[in-house]
XYZ file of C-alpha atoms in Angstrom:
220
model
C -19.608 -48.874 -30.362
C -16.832 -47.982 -32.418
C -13.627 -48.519 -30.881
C -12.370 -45.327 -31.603
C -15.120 -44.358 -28.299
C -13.138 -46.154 -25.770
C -9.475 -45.227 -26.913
C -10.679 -41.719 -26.546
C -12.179 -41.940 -23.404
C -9.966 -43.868 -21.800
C -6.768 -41.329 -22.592
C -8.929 -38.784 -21.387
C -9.617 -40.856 -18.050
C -5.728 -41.946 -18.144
C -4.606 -38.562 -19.257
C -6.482 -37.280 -15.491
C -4.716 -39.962 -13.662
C -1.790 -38.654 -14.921
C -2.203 -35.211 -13.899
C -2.901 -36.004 -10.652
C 0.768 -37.469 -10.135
C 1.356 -34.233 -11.794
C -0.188 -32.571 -8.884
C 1.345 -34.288 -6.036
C 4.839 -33.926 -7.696
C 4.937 -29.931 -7.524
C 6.823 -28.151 -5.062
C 5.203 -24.418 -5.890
C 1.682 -23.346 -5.822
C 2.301 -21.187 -8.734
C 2.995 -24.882 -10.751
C 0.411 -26.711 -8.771
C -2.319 -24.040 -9.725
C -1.577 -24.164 -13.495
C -1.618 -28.594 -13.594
C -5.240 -28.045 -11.488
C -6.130 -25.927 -14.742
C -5.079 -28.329 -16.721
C -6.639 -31.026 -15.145
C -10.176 -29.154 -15.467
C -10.031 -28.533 -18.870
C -8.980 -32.423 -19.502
C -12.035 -33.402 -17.275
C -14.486 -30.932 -19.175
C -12.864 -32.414 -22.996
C -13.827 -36.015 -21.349
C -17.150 -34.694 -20.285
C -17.810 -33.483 -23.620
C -16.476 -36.649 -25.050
C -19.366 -38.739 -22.898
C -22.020 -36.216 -24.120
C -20.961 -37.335 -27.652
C -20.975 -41.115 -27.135
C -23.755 -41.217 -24.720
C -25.972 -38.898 -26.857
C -26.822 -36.829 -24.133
C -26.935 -32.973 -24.634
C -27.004 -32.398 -20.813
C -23.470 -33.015 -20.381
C -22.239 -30.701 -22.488
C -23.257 -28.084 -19.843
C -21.224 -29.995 -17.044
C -18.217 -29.802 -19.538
C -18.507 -26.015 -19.765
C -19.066 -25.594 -16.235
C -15.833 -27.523 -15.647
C -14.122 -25.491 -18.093
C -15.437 -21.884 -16.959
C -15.162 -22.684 -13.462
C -12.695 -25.357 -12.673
C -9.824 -24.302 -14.829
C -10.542 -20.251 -15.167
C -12.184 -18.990 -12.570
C -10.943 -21.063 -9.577
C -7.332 -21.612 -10.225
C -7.264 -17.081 -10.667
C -9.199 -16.449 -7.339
C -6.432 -18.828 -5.540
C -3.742 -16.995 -7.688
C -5.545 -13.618 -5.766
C -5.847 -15.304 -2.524
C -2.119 -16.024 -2.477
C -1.008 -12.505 -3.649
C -3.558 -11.102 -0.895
C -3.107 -13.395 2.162
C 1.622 -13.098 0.687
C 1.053 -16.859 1.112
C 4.982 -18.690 0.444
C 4.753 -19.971 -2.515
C 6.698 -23.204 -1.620
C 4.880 -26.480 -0.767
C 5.438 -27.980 2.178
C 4.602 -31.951 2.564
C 4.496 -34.112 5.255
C 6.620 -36.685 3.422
C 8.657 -36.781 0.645
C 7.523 -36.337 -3.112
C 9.252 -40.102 -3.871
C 6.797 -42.046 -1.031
C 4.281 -39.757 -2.098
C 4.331 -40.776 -5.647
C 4.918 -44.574 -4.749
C 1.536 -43.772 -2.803
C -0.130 -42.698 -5.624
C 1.018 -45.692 -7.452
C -0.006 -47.974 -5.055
C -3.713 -46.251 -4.721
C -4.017 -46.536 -8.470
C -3.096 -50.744 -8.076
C -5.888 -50.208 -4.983
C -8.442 -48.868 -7.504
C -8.094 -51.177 -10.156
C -7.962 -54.089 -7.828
C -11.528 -53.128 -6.516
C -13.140 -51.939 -9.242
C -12.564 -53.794 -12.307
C -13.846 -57.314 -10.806
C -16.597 -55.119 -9.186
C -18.128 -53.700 -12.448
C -17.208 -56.584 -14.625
C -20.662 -56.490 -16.017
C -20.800 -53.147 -16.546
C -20.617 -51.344 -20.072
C -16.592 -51.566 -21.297
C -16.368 -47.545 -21.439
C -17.999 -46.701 -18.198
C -16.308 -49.839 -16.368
C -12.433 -48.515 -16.983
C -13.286 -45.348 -16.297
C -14.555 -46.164 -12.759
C -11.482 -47.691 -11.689
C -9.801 -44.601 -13.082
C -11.749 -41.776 -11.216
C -11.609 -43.866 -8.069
C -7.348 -43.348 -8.474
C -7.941 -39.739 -9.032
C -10.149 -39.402 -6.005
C -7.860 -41.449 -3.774
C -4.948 -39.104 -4.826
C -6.712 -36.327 -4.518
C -7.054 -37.375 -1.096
C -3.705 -38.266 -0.546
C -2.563 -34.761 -1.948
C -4.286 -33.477 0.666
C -3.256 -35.295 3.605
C 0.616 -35.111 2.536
C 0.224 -31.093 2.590
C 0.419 -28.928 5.077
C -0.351 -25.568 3.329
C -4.122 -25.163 2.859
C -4.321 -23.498 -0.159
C -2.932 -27.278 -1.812
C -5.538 -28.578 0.296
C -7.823 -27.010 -1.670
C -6.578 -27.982 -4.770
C -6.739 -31.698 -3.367
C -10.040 -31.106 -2.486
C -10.815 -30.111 -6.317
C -8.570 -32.536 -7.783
C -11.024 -35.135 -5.990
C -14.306 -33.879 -6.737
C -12.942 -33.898 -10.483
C -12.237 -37.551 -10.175
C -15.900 -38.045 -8.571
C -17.507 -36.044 -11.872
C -15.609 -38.000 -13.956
C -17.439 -41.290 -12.518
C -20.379 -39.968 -12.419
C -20.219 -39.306 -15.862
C -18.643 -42.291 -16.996
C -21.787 -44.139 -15.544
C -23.974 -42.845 -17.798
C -24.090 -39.292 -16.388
C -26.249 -37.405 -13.685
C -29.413 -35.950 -13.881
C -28.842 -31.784 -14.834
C -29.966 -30.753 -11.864
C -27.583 -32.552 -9.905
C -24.443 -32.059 -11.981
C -25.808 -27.734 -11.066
C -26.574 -28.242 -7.669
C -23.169 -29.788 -7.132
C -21.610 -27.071 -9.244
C -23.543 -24.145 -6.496
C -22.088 -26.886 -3.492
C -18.378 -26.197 -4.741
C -19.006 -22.696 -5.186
C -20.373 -21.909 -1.995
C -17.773 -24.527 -0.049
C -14.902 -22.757 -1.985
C -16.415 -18.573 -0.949
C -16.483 -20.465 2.960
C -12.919 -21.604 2.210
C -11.242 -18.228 1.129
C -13.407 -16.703 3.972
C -11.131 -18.742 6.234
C -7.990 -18.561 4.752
C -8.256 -14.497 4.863
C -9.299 -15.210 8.312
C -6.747 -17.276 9.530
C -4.240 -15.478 7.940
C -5.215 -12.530 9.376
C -5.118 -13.843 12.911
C -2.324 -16.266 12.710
C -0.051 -14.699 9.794
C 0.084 -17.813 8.318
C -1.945 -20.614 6.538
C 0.613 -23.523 7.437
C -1.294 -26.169 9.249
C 1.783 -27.670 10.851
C 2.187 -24.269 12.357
C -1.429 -23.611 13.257
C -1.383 -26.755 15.000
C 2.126 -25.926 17.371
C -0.169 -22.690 18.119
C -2.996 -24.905 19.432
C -0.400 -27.166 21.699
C 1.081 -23.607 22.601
C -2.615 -22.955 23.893
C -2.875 -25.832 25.988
């Protein structure tokens, strides 16, 4: 395999990493909306990029459903939900964005750690690019704990399902009908999540889960 194939694919994979320190770095949802856009539309070019050094067509219709759905249609319906529900635009975190980021970096240390020795007899491409959706699905994670609004949550939640396509791709892809059937699973989990926000906004006035949870020690 030409080694053109793995530069490529691994700056894709890297480029994702990267993104997701992006993610957790952003103070405004307005910011932290546009890098999730981003990072779709870097997942669906490495997508794409498998389907051309694998040699398999399938793929090419998980890139475009990363790039139609991830980075267009989601990031705008949260844009809607937030002008709807007057969500604050400000992030709040649990701890600060410098132990946050020095979390990341030790996650990414965690991944590499694990995986590289794990698949050391796996094919070169796939093997690196393991390790490096395991760090975006362990920051993804992490952007989700440190948050306390749940619209980030949800972008966490993306953020890591990105980093578990980007796996399952790197390993030499999923069968069509699973790559769909997950694609349906985030669409219907994501119409269940904005039909909770708009609810808990409504009854609450306010999406904060720090806040939700003082109500629910109020209650006892």
């Amino acid at each position: 395999m030409p080694k053109l194939y793995f530069d490529v694919a691994h700056t894709l994979a890297g480029s994702l990493v990267l993104l997701s320190f992006v993610m957790l770095y952003q103070r405004r949802l307005g910011a932290l909306l546009n890098v999730l856009a981003l990072h779709a539309a870097v997942l669906a070019l490495s997508v794409a990029w498998q389907a051309h050094i694998q040699g398999a067509p399938h793929l090419y219709i998980t890139a475009a459903i990363a790039l139609a759905f991830k980075a267009i249609v989601v990031p705008m319906a949260l844009r809607r939900m937030i002008v709807l529900l007057g969500i604050h635009r400000e992030i709040e975190t649990v701890t600060g964005i410098g132990l946050s980021m020095l979390a990341g970096i030790g996650l990414v240390a965690l991944s590499m750690a694990v995986m590289l020795p794990v698949t050391a007899g796996a094919d070169p491409v796939a093997r690196e690019d393991i390790a490096l959706a395991l760090s975006v699905v362990l920051i993804g994670l992490l952007l989700m704990v440190t948050r306390r609004n749940a619209v980030s949550q949800v972008v966490g939640f993306m953020s890591l399902e990105n980093g578990i396509v980007l796996a399952a791709t790197g390993a030499q892809g999923m069968p069509l009908v699973v790559e769909i059937s997950v694609a349906f699973s985030i669409l219907i989990a994501f119409i269940v999540i904005g039909i909770f926000l708009f609810r808990i906004r409504e009854r609450f006035d306010t999406v904060d889960v720090q806040a939700l949870d003082r109500f629910r020690g109020e209650r006892r």
